[in-house]
Short mmCIF file of C-alpha atoms in Angstrom, two decimals:
data_model
loop_
_atom_site.label_atom_id
_atom_site.label_comp_id
_atom_site.label_asym_id
_atom_site.label_seq_id
_atom_site.Cartn_x
_atom_site.Cartn_y
_atom_site.Cartn_z
CA MET A 1 95.26 105.13 -45.32
CA SER A 2 91.58 105.75 -44.17
CA LYS A 3 90.11 108.35 -41.93
CA THR A 4 86.85 107.95 -39.86
CA ARG A 5 85.06 110.59 -39.24
CA THR A 6 81.80 110.77 -36.75
CA VAL A 7 79.08 113.11 -37.72
CA THR A 8 76.21 113.75 -35.27
CA SER A 9 73.02 115.25 -37.12
CA LYS A 10 71.17 118.09 -35.93
CA ALA A 11 67.86 116.23 -34.90
CA ASP A 12 70.29 113.89 -32.89
CA ARG A 13 71.46 116.94 -30.70
CA THR A 14 67.94 118.61 -30.16
CA GLY A 15 66.52 115.24 -29.57
CA GLY A 16 68.89 114.07 -26.89
CA LYS A 17 68.34 117.52 -25.12
CA ALA A 18 64.51 116.74 -25.38
CA ALA A 19 64.94 113.48 -24.02
CA ARG A 20 66.50 114.80 -20.84
CA PRO A 21 64.13 116.51 -18.57
CA ARG A 22 65.36 120.03 -17.76
CA LEU A 23 65.96 120.36 -13.82
CA TRP A 24 63.70 122.90 -12.77
CA LEU A 25 60.72 120.94 -14.01
CA THR A 26 62.23 117.82 -12.28
CA VAL A 27 62.57 119.36 -9.07
CA LEU A 28 59.17 121.15 -9.16
CA SER A 29 57.12 117.75 -10.09
CA LEU A 30 59.08 115.75 -6.93
CA THR A 31 57.99 118.65 -5.16
CA ALA A 32 54.39 118.69 -6.28
CA PHE A 33 54.35 114.80 -5.53
CA ALA A 34 55.69 115.15 -2.12
CA LEU A 35 53.28 118.08 -1.38
CA LEU A 36 50.24 115.70 -2.43
CA VAL A 37 51.37 112.91 -0.44
CA ALA A 38 51.44 115.04 2.57
CA LEU A 39 48.16 116.50 1.87
CA GLY A 40 46.56 112.86 1.76
CA VAL A 41 48.56 111.64 4.95
CA TRP A 42 47.08 114.81 6.59
CA GLN A 43 43.45 114.22 5.89
CA ILE A 44 43.94 110.63 6.86
CA GLU A 45 44.89 112.35 10.37
CA ARG A 46 42.18 114.81 9.98
CA ARG A 47 39.62 111.59 9.59
CA ALA A 48 40.88 110.23 12.59
CA TRP A 49 40.38 113.34 14.82
CA LYS A 50 36.90 113.59 13.25
CA LEU A 51 35.63 110.41 14.02
CA ALA A 52 36.99 110.88 17.80
CA LEU A 53 35.48 113.97 18.11
CA ILE A 54 32.32 112.74 16.57
CA ASP A 55 32.26 110.08 19.37
CA ARG A 56 32.99 112.20 22.15
CA VAL A 57 30.22 114.65 21.10
CA GLU A 58 27.64 111.82 20.88
CA GLN A 59 28.98 110.63 24.87
CA ARG A 60 28.59 114.20 26.14
CA VAL A 61 24.99 114.52 24.21
CA HIS A 62 23.56 111.38 25.90
CA ALA A 63 25.33 111.63 29.24
CA PRO A 64 23.16 112.66 32.49
CA ALA A 65 22.66 116.44 32.67
CA GLN A 66 25.11 118.03 35.07
CA PRO A 67 25.33 121.10 36.65
CA ILE A 68 26.62 124.15 34.18
CA PRO A 69 29.99 125.10 35.33
CA ALA A 70 30.54 127.41 38.35
CA PRO A 71 31.79 131.05 37.47
CA ALA A 72 35.19 130.51 38.89
CA ALA A 73 35.52 127.92 35.73
CA TRP A 74 33.95 129.94 33.22
CA SER A 75 37.40 131.36 31.99
CA SER A 76 38.54 127.41 31.36
CA VAL A 77 35.25 126.64 29.21
CA THR A 78 36.20 125.99 25.60
CA ALA A 79 34.65 124.37 22.79
CA ALA A 80 36.94 121.34 22.44
CA SER A 81 36.35 120.71 26.20
CA ASP A 82 33.00 121.58 26.82
CA GLU A 83 30.69 122.12 23.79
CA TYR A 84 27.60 119.87 23.79
CA ARG A 85 27.78 118.54 27.20
CA HIS A 86 24.41 117.76 28.59
CA VAL A 87 23.65 120.29 31.51
CA SER A 88 21.17 121.60 33.99
CA ALA A 89 20.63 124.98 35.57
CA THR A 90 18.08 126.62 37.98
CA GLY A 91 16.68 129.85 38.47
CA ARG A 92 14.49 132.37 36.86
CA PHE A 93 13.42 133.81 33.71
CA LEU A 94 13.94 137.33 32.90
CA HIS A 95 11.46 136.98 29.98
CA ASP A 96 11.59 141.30 29.38
CA ARG A 97 15.43 140.90 28.23
CA GLU A 98 14.86 138.00 25.72
CA THR A 99 16.63 138.36 22.37
CA LEU A 100 15.12 137.00 19.08
CA VAL A 101 17.73 135.41 16.66
CA GLN A 102 16.99 134.55 12.87
CA ALA A 103 17.06 130.92 12.35
CA VAL A 104 16.34 128.62 9.80
CA THR A 105 15.57 125.22 11.17
CA GLU A 106 13.75 121.66 10.16
CA GLU A 107 10.54 123.90 11.28
CA GLY A 108 10.74 126.57 8.94
CA PRO A 109 12.29 130.08 9.10
CA GLY A 110 11.90 131.72 12.31
CA TYR A 111 13.69 132.74 15.56
CA TRP A 112 15.76 131.25 18.36
CA VAL A 113 14.28 132.97 21.54
CA LEU A 114 17.49 133.34 24.18
CA THR A 115 16.20 134.68 27.69
CA PRO A 116 18.66 134.97 30.56
CA LEU A 117 17.91 132.62 33.71
CA GLN A 118 18.89 134.43 36.76
CA ARG A 119 20.39 131.86 39.49
CA ALA A 120 20.35 131.93 43.14
CA ASP A 121 23.79 133.74 43.18
CA GLY A 122 22.75 136.53 40.98
CA THR A 123 24.53 135.27 37.76
CA LEU A 124 23.03 134.88 34.69
CA VAL A 125 23.26 132.37 31.65
CA LEU A 126 21.75 132.71 28.13
CA VAL A 127 19.14 129.98 27.77
CA ASN A 128 18.06 129.30 23.93
CA ARG A 129 14.77 128.60 25.00
CA GLY A 130 13.80 127.28 21.18
CA PHE A 131 12.44 128.08 18.18
CA VAL A 132 9.38 130.29 17.20
CA PRO A 133 7.77 130.86 13.70
CA THR A 134 7.49 134.23 12.19
CA GLU A 135 4.12 134.98 13.42
CA ARG A 136 4.97 134.35 16.71
CA ARG A 137 7.75 136.88 17.00
CA ASP A 138 5.90 139.00 19.10
CA ALA A 139 6.09 138.25 23.24
CA SER A 140 2.78 138.97 23.49
CA THR A 141 1.60 136.05 21.48
CA ARG A 142 3.28 133.48 23.94
CA GLN A 143 2.75 134.62 26.88
CA ALA A 144 1.18 131.53 28.47
CA GLY A 145 4.62 129.75 27.46
CA ASN A 146 6.77 131.87 29.42
CA PRO A 147 6.86 129.80 33.05
CA GLU A 148 6.94 132.41 36.15
CA GLY A 149 8.93 131.49 39.05
CA LYS A 150 11.87 129.39 40.15
CA VAL A 151 12.45 126.55 36.88
CA GLU A 152 14.87 123.91 36.15
CA ILE A 153 16.46 123.49 32.56
CA THR A 154 18.44 120.81 30.80
CA GLY A 155 20.06 121.11 27.80
CA LEU A 156 23.40 121.53 25.83
CA LEU A 157 26.09 123.74 26.71
CA ARG A 158 27.10 125.58 23.49
CA ILE A 159 30.01 128.55 22.84
CA THR A 160 29.32 131.76 22.02
CA GLU A 161 28.90 133.09 18.02
CA PRO A 162 30.66 136.22 17.87
CA LYS A 163 29.86 139.04 15.38
CA GLY A 164 27.20 137.31 13.06
CA GLY A 165 26.42 134.32 11.02
CA PHE A 166 27.30 134.16 7.40
CA LEU A 167 27.62 137.10 5.54
CA ARG A 168 25.58 138.76 7.82
CA ASN A 169 26.89 140.80 11.06
CA ASN A 170 24.90 141.43 14.21
CA VAL A 171 23.33 145.03 14.12
CA PRO A 172 22.57 145.44 18.39
CA GLN A 173 21.42 148.99 17.81
CA HIS A 174 18.84 147.98 15.34
CA ASN A 175 17.91 144.55 16.99
CA ARG A 176 18.83 142.62 14.11
CA TRP A 177 20.67 139.55 15.61
CA TYR A 178 21.96 136.51 13.15
CA SER A 179 24.03 134.76 15.34
CA ARG A 180 24.05 134.26 19.43
CA ASP A 181 26.71 136.24 20.41
CA VAL A 182 26.63 135.81 24.21
CA ALA A 183 28.62 139.22 25.21
CA ALA A 184 26.83 141.62 22.42
CA ILE A 185 23.67 140.38 23.87
CA ALA A 186 24.39 140.84 27.15
CA ALA A 187 25.87 144.51 26.37
CA ALA A 188 22.80 144.95 24.64
CA ARG A 189 20.25 144.19 27.16
CA GLY A 190 22.15 145.48 30.20
CA LEU A 191 23.25 142.13 31.74
CA HIS A 192 25.96 141.73 34.16
CA GLU A 193 27.91 138.55 35.86
CA VAL A 194 26.88 136.44 32.40
CA ALA A 195 28.10 132.98 31.53
CA PRO A 196 30.47 133.28 28.10
CA PHE A 197 28.30 130.31 26.76
CA PHE A 198 24.72 129.81 26.35
CA VAL A 199 22.25 126.52 27.01
CA ASP A 200 20.46 125.06 24.12
CA ALA A 201 17.54 123.91 26.13
CA ASP A 202 16.02 120.40 25.74
CA ALA A 203 12.27 119.83 24.85
CA GLY A 204 11.54 118.25 27.86
CA SER A 205 12.50 121.20 29.69
CA GLN A 206 9.96 123.68 27.86
CA SER A 207 6.69 124.64 28.84
CA ALA A 208 3.22 123.94 26.89
CA GLY A 209 3.05 126.79 24.41
CA GLY A 210 6.30 128.01 24.57
CA PRO A 211 9.37 127.71 22.06
CA ILE A 212 10.11 124.38 20.56
CA GLY A 213 13.20 123.20 22.21
CA GLY A 214 15.57 120.06 21.49
CA LEU A 215 16.30 121.47 17.71
CA THR A 216 20.26 121.61 18.25
CA VAL A 217 21.68 120.18 14.86
CA ILE A 218 24.71 118.08 15.31
CA ARG A 219 26.47 117.76 12.50
CA PHE A 220 30.45 117.21 11.71
CA PRO A 221 30.99 116.81 7.77
CA ASN A 222 33.42 114.05 7.18
CA ASN A 223 34.79 113.77 3.81
CA HIS A 224 38.21 113.44 4.67
CA LEU A 225 38.59 109.90 3.32
CA VAL A 226 37.37 111.36 -0.24
CA TYR A 227 40.14 113.88 0.13
CA ALA A 228 42.85 111.79 1.08
CA LEU A 229 41.92 109.19 -1.85
CA THR A 230 41.89 112.28 -3.92
CA TRP A 231 45.39 113.54 -3.01
CA PHE A 232 46.89 109.99 -3.08
CA ALA A 233 45.15 109.78 -6.64
CA LEU A 234 46.99 112.81 -7.84
CA ALA A 235 50.29 111.92 -6.40
CA PHE A 236 49.90 108.38 -8.04
CA MET A 237 49.54 109.95 -11.76
CA LEU A 238 52.46 112.10 -11.12
CA ALA A 239 54.58 109.68 -10.27
CA GLY A 240 53.30 107.88 -13.68
CA LYS A 241 54.00 110.94 -15.48
CA LEU A 242 57.60 111.23 -13.98
CA LEU A 243 58.37 107.44 -14.69
CA VAL A 244 57.30 107.58 -18.23
CA THR A 245 59.27 110.84 -18.78
CA PHE A 246 62.71 109.44 -16.95
CA GLY A 247 61.76 105.85 -17.86
CA GLY A 248 61.12 106.62 -21.73
CA GLY A 249 64.36 109.11 -21.91
CA LEU A 250 66.57 106.27 -20.88
CA PHE A 251 64.66 103.65 -22.97
CA ARG A 252 65.41 105.86 -26.16
CA ARG A 253 69.00 106.24 -25.35
CA ARG A 254 69.54 102.54 -25.00
CA ARG A 255 67.97 102.21 -28.14
CA PHE A 256 70.25 104.68 -30.16
CA VAL A 257 72.18 102.66 -32.81
CA HIS A 258 75.79 103.29 -34.53
CA GLU A 259 75.57 102.19 -38.35
CA PRO A 260 78.32 102.46 -41.07
CA ALA A 261 77.48 105.04 -43.56
CA GLY A 262 77.24 102.28 -46.14
CA GLY A 263 74.57 100.46 -44.02
CA PRO A 264 71.00 99.86 -45.84
CA ASP A 265 69.12 102.64 -43.91
CA ALA A 266 72.01 105.16 -44.30
CA ALA A 267 70.05 107.47 -46.78
CA ALA A 268 67.07 107.12 -44.19
CA ARG A 269 69.28 108.42 -41.41
CA ARG A 270 70.96 110.83 -43.13
CA THR A 271 67.48 112.62 -43.97
CA GLY A 272 65.15 111.63 -41.17
CA SER A 273 64.15 113.18 -38.30
CA ASP A 274 65.19 110.34 -36.07
CA ALA A 275 68.94 110.11 -38.01
CA GLY A 276 71.44 108.53 -35.61
CA THR A 277 75.12 108.81 -35.85
CA ILE A 278 76.90 108.29 -39.35
CA VAL A 279 80.38 107.48 -39.89
CA GLU A 280 82.08 108.15 -43.14
CA GLN A 281 85.33 106.65 -44.37
CA ALA A 282 87.92 108.63 -46.56
#
């Protein structure tokens, strides 16, 4: 009477375990895949939003100038609904209250000249009259370009820039300004009833010899499509890795062979690193 005994080599047991990905690694990989796809979709949505923003700003910039918002509407002025609107204002410049804000433009380094414009109702709006180079920082060097009496200016409505510029905070007590912070400038100059925004003056609304207007830079970086393709590419590569891991394990298990101990490859299977199941008869 014969008895059949099945012996499984140690290599088989460890190889079988290695072929099956660990549960935590699988969950982590699937989570990462979902996150990468979500990031790609988010960038596509951001791109659509950015294109709509660019189109909206283009329409505002080239529209006919409208009067600046009335004081009753100041609290509702926002970047989303009002920034870069083409506006107009009439009043008298208070040149003795001007503020210089450091700037770097296509004309080189220098300063923005922000001057309060006092309107007929007594309210004020800060007007960025434009750029002056460093050598014209002193107001006495540009007296001829400072209009007296009633003036009308047109320009783009801009939202206040609080605190300071990149890595540089405003220092009002030392009269060092790196951003157009309306509230801080108003406080430093003793101004009241000031609009919470400022106006970048057009080139055409400036006097000869005055600051250079019309230098507003309107730039909205739009790299969202590149970012989206990057996230989708990473998701695709991760999916390929998962396919190889799972599919490869299934393929190897399907090729697992059972052979009698006396078969031609028995010796190799007993000693090889990829030994299969050995059947011995007694």
